[in-house]
Coordinates of C-alpha atoms in Angstrom, one line a residue:
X27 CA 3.0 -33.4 -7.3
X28 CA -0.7 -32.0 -6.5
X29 CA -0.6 -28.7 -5.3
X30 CA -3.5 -27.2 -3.0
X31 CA -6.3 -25.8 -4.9
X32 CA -6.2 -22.4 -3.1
X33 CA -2.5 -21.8 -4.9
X34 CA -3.8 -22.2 -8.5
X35 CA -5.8 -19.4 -7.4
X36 CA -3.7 -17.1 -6.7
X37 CA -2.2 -14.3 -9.3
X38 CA 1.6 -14.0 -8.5
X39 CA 2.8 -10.0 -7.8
X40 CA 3.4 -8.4 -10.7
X41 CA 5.4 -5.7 -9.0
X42 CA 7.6 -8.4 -7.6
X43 CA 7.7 -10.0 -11.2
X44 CA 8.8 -6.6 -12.6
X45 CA 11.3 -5.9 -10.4
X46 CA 13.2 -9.5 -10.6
X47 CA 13.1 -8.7 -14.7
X48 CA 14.3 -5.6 -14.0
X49 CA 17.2 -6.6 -11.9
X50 CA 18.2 -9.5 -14.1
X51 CA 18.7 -6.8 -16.8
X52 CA 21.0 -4.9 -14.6
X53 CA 22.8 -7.9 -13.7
X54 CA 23.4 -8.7 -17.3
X55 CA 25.1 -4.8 -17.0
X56 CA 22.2 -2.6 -18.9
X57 CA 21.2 0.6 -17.7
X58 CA 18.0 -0.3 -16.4
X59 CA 15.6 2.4 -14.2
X60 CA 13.2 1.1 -12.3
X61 CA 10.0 3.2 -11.3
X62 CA 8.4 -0.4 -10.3
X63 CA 9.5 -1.2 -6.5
X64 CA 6.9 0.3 -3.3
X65 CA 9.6 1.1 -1.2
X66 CA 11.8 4.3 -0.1
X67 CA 15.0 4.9 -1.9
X68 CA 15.8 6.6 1.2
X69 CA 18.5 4.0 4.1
X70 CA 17.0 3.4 7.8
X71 CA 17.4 6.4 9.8
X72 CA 20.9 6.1 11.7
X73 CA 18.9 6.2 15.4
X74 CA 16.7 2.9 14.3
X75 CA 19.6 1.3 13.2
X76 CA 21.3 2.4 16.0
X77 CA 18.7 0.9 18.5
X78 CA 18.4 -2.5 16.5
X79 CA 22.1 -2.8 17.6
X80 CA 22.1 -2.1 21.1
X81 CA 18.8 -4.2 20.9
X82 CA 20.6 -6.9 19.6
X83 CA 24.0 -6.2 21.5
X84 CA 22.0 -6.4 25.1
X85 CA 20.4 -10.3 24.5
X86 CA 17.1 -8.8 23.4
X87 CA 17.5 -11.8 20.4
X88 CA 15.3 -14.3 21.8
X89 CA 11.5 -14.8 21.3
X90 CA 8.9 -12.4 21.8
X91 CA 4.9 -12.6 22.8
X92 CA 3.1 -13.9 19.6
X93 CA 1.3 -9.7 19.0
X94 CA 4.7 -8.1 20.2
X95 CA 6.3 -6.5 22.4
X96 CA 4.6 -4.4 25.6
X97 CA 6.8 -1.7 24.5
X98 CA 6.2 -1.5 21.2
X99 CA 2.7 -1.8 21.4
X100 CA 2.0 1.3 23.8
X101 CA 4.3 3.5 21.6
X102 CA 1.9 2.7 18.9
X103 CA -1.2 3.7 21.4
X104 CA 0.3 7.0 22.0
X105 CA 1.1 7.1 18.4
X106 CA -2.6 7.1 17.2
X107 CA -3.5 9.1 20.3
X108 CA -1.2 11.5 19.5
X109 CA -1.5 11.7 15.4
X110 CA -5.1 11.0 15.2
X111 CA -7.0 11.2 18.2
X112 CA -7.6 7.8 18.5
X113 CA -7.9 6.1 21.8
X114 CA -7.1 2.2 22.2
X115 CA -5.3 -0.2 24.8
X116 CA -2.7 -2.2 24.0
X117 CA -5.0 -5.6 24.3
X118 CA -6.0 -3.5 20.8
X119 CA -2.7 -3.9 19.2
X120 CA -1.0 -6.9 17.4
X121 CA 2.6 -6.3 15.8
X122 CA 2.9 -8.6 13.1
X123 CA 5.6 -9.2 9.8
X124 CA 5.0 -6.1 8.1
X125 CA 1.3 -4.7 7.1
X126 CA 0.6 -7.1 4.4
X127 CA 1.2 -9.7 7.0
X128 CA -1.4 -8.1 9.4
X129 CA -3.6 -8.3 6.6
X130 CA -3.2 -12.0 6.0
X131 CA -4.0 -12.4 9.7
X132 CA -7.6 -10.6 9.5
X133 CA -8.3 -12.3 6.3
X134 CA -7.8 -15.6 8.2
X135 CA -9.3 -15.0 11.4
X136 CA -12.5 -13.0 9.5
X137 CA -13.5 -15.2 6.8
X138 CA -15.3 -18.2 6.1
X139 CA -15.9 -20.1 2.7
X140 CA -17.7 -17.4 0.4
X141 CA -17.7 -14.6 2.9
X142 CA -16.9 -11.5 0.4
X143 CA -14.8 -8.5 0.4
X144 CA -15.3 -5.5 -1.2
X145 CA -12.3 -4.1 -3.0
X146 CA -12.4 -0.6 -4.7
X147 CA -10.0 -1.0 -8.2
X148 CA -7.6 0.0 -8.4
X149 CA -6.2 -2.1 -5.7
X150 CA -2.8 -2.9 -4.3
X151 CA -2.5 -6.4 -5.6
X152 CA -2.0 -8.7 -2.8
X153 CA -5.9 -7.7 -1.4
X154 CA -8.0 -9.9 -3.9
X155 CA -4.7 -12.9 -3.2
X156 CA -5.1 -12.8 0.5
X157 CA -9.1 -13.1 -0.1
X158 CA -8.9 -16.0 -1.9
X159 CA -5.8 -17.4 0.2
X160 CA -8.6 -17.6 3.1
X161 CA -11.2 -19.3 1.4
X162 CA -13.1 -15.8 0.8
X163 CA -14.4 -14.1 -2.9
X164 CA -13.0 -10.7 -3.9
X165 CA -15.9 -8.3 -5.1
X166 CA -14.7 -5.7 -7.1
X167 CA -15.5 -2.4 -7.4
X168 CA -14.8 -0.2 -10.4
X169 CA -13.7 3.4 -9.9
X170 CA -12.9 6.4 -12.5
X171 CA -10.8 9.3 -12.7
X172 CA -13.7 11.2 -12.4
X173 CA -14.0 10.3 -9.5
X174 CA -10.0 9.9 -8.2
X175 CA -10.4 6.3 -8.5
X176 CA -12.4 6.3 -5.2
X177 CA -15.6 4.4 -4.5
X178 CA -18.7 6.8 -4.1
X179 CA -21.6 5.1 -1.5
X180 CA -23.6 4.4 -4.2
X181 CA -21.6 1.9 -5.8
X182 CA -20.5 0.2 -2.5
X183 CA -24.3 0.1 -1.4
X184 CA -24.8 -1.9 -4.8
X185 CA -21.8 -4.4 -4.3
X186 CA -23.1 -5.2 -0.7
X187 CA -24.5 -8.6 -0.4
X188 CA -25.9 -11.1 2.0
X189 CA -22.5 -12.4 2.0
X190 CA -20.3 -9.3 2.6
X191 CA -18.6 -9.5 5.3
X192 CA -15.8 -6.5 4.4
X193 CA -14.8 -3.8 2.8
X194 CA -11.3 -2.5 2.2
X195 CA -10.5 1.6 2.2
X196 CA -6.7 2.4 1.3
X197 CA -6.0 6.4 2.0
X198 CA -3.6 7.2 0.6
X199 CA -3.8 4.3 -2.4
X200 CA -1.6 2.2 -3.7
X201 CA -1.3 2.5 -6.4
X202 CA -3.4 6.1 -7.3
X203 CA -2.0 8.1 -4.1
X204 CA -5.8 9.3 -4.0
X205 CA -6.9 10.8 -0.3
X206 CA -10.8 10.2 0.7
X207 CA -12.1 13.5 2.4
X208 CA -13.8 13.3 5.9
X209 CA -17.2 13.3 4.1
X210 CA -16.4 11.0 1.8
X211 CA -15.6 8.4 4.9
X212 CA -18.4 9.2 7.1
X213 CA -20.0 8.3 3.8
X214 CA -18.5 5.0 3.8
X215 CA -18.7 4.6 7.1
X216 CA -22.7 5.8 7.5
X217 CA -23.3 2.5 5.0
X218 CA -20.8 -0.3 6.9
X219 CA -22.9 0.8 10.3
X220 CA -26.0 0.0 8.8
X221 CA -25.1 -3.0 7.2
X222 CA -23.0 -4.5 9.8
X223 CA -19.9 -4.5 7.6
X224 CA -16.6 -5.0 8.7
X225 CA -13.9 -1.4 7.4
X226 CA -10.1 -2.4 7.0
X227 CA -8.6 0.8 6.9
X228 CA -5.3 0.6 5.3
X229 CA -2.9 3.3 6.8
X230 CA 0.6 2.8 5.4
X231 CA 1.3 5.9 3.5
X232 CA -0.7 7.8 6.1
X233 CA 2.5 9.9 6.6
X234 CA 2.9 10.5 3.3
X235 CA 0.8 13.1 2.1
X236 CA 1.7 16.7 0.8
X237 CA 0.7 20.0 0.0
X238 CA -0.9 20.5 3.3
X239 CA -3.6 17.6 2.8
X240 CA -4.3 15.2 5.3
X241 CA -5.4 11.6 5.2
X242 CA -7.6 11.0 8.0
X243 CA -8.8 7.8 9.2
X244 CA -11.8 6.6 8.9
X245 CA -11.9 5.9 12.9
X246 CA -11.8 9.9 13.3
X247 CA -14.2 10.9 11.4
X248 CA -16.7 8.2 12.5
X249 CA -15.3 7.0 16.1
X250 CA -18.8 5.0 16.5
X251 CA -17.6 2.3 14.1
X252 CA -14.2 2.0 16.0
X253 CA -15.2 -1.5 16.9
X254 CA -16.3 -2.5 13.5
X255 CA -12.9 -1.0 12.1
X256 CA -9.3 -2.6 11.6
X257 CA -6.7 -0.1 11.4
X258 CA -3.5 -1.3 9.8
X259 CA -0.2 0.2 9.3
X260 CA 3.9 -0.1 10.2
X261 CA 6.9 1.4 9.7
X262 CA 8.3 0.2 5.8
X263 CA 6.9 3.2 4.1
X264 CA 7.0 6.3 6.9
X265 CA 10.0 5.4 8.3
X266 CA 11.6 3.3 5.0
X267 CA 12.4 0.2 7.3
X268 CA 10.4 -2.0 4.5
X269 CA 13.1 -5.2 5.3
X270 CA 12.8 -4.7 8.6
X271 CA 8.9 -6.3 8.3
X272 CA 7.3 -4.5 11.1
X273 CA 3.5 -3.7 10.6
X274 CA 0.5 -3.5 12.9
X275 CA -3.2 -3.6 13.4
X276 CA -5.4 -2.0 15.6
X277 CA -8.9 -3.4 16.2
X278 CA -11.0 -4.6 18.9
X279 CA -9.7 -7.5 21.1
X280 CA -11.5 -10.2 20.0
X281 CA -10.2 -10.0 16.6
X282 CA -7.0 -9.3 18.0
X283 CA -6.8 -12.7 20.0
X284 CA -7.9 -14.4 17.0
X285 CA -5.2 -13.0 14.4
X286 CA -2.6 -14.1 17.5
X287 CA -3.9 -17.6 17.9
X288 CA -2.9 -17.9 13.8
X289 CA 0.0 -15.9 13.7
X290 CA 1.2 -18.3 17.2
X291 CA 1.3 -21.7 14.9
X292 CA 2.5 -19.5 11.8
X293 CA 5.6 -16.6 12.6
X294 CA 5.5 -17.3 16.1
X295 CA 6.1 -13.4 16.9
X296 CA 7.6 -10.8 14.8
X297 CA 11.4 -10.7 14.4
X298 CA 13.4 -9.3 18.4
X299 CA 15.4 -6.8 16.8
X300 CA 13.4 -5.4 14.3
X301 CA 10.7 -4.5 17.2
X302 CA 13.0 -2.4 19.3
X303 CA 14.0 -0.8 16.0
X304 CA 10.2 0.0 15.3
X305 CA 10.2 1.4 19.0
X306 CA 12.6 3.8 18.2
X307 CA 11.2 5.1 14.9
X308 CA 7.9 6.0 16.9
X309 CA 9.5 7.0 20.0
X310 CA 12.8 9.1 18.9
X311 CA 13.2 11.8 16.2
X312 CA 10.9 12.2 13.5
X313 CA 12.6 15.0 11.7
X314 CA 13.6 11.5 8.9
X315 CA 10.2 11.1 8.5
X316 CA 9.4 15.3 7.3
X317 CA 12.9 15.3 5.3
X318 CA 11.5 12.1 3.6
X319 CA 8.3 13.4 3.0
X320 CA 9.9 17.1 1.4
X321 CA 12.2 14.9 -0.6
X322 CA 8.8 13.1 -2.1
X323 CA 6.6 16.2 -2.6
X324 CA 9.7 17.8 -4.1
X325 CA 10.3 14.6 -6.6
X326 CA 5.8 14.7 -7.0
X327 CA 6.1 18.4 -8.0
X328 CA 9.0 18.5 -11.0
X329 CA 8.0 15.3 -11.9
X330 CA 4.4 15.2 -12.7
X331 CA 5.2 18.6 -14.5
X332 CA 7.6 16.5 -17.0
X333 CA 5.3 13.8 -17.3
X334 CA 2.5 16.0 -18.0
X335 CA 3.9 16.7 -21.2
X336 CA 4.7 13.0 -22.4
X337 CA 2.3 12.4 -25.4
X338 CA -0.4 9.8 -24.9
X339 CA 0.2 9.8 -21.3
X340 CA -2.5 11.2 -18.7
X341 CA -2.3 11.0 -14.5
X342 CA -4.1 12.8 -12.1
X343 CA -1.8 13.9 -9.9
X344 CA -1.5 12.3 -6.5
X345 CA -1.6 13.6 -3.1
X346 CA -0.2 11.2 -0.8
X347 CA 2.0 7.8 -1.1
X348 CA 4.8 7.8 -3.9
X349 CA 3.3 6.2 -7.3
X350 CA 1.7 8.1 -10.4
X351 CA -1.0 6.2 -11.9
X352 CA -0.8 6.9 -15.3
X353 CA -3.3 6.2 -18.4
X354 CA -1.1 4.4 -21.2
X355 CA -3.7 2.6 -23.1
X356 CA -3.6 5.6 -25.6
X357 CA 0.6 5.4 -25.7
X358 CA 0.3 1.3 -26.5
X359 CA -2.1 1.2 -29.5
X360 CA -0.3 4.5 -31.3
X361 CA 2.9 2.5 -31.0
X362 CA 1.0 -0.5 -32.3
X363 CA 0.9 -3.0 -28.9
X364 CA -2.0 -4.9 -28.8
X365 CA -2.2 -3.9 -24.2
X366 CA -0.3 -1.8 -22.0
X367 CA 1.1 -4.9 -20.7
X368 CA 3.2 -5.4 -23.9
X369 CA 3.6 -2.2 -24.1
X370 CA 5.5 -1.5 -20.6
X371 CA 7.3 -5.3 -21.4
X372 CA 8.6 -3.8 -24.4
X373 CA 9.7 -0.7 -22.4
X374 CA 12.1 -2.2 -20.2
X375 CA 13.5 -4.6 -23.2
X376 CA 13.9 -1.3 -25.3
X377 CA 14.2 2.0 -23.2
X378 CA 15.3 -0.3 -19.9
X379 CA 12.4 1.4 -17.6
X380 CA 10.4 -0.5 -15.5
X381 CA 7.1 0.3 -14.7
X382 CA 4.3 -1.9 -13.2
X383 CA 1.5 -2.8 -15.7
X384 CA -1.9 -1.7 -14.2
X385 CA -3.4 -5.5 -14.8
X386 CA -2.2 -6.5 -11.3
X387 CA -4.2 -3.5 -10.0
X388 CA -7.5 -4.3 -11.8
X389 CA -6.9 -1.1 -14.3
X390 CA -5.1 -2.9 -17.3
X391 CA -5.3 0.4 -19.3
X392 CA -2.8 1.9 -16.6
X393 CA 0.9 1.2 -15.5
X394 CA 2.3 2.8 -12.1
X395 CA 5.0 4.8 -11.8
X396 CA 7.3 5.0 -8.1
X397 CA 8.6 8.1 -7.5
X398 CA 11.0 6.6 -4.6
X399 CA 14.4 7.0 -6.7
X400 CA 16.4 10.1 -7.3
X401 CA 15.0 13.1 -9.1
X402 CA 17.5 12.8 -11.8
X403 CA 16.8 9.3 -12.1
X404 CA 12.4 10.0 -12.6
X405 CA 13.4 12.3 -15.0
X406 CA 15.7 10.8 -17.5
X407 CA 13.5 7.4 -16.9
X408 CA 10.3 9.9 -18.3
X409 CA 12.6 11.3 -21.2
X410 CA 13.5 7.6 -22.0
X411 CA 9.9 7.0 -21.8
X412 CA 9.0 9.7 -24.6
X413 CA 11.6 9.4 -26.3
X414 CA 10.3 5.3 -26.3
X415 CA 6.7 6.6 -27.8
X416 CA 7.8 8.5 -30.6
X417 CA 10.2 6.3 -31.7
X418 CA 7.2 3.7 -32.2
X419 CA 4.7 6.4 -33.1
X420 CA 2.8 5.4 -35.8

């Protein structure tokens, strides 16, 4: 059988991979701890749930319009009036299958054959995939710790090309949980206006941020590129409703009517009942979502303190989302691996941790490191972890 040339492209997720190795352990009744999966250890809020069923229970099972309910989608314009200032109409708004899937819908409606995309790496893995899934080329952009992994506009005016047609800003990242300031972003955005480029703004840990910080987007601090901008977000990582697949974007009509035309001979619309639960998380309670985010800072806090201390290990800690990106390249030769890739294999075969090698993020000295478990779960994963390094320190 001859399979389309855009699949032999395409890297599969290695956090996915991970976490099926890491479950087949546990199946097999080891011990195994993962720090690998994106998603809150934390169960829908009762009320969500609660308003799936009545959703559910009153006939509201059938199909939806394509972008999503009317509902839904002005809850989400008051939301970013409300959280950020922002004003948009619901013509603005699409609902789609989760964020990623929102993604996959600009990617397809943007780009042409060799349009490219600027990506900043580290990089959540599916960004370069979807590129290439559409036909488009990934540019890749190299950041430092120095810098907390985040592009400076020098480097993105060097990566900007006849061709570029894109460039994507995650605050706060996955995988780093690194926040660009306001100045940083007008920055940014100060370059894309005078080069015509499109900004997707990734959002989805936007309500994950502590200490007092802030992730602001880059549609506040520059509202003159609102119509150049894609705004995308949902519900699976602010509101831990990750199998419910419920994300959005908001961007300027046009672009919205053409991510609906795909998305109308692709999903069809966004699952009924998931909606009306979505409708609730942003128009009921949100004490969940500040217990949630305490529960995180609180795990951030006595964690990075314990891993701190782990030899051959460095991170700078995170302000927002739920990962540590961690330096392990140092760990993997003194224990004799030839990559951190082997190294983190040979860590879940031995001390039964999963992490997520930082290959599939475009940092292969680097794994990552979820803090969405239990406290007492982090920290006997990190004392397995040291405990791992001395045992093959040569």
């Amino acid at each position: 059988m001859q399979f389309a040339s855009r699949v032999k492209t395409i890297t599969p997720s290695s956090t996915l991979q991970i976490t099926a190795k890491a479950n087949a352990l546990k199946a097999e009744g080891l011990n195994v701890i993962s720090l690998g999966a994106g998603e809150p250890d934390f169960n829908t809020p009762q009320a969500i749930i609660d308003a799936a069923f009545r959703a559910a229970e009153s006939g509201k099972t059938k199909y939806t319009p394509t972008a999503g309910i009317p509902e839904l989608k002005m809850a989400i314009v008051e939301k970013l009036r409300h959280d950020q200032g922002l004003s948009y109409h619901e013509k603005n708004i699409i609902i789609t299958n989760g964020a990623k899937h929102a993604l996959y819908l600009i990617f397809q409606a943007l780009l042409n054959p060799g349009d490219e995309v600027i990506i900043p790496a580290p990089y959540w893995v599916s960004y370069p995939e979807q590129v290439k899934l559409a036909y488009g080329v990934p540019v890749i952009i190299e950041t430092s710790e120095d810098h907390d992994f985040k592009i400076t506009p020098k480097q993105l005016e060097a990566a900007i090309h006849r061709r570029t047609k894109a460039v994507i800003i995650n605050s706060p990242s996955n995988p780093t949980g690194m926040i660009y300031t306001e100045d940083e972003l007008r920055a940014i955005g100060r370059l894309c206006q005078r080069h015509g480029i499109i900004v997707i703004s990734d959002e989805i840990y936007e309500k994950l941020v502590y200490h007092g910080e802030h992730a602001p987007s880059i549609v506040e601090v520059m509202p003159e590129i609102k119509d150049q901008t894609i705004i995308v977000n949902g519900f699976s990582k602010s509101h831990a409703m990750t199998g419910w697949r419920i994300g959005y974007a908001a961007a300027d009509e046009a672009l919205i009517q053409a991510m609906t035309k795909v998305a109308s001979h692709s999903t069809s619309n966004p699952a009924s009942v998931s909606q009306y639960a979505a409708l609730e998380a942003y128009t009921g309670s949100k004490d969940s979502v500040t217990v949630m985010r305490q529960a995180f800072e609180e795990r951030l806090d006595k964690a990075y303190e314990r891993l701190s201390k782990i030899p051959g290990l460095r991170c700078v800690k995170p302000k927002g989302a739920f990962y540590f990106f961690v330096h392990a390249k140092d760990a993997a030769i003194n224990n004799g691996f030839n990559s951190v890739t082997e190294w983190a294999q040979a860590l879940l075969e031995e001390a039964h941790v999963a992490v997520i090698p930082g290959e599939g993020f475009g940092a292969p000295d680097y794994i990552r490191l979820s803090y969405a478990t239990s406290l007492d779960q982090i920290l006997e994963a990190l004392d397995r972890i040291e405990a791992f390094i001395r045992k093959h320190q040569k």
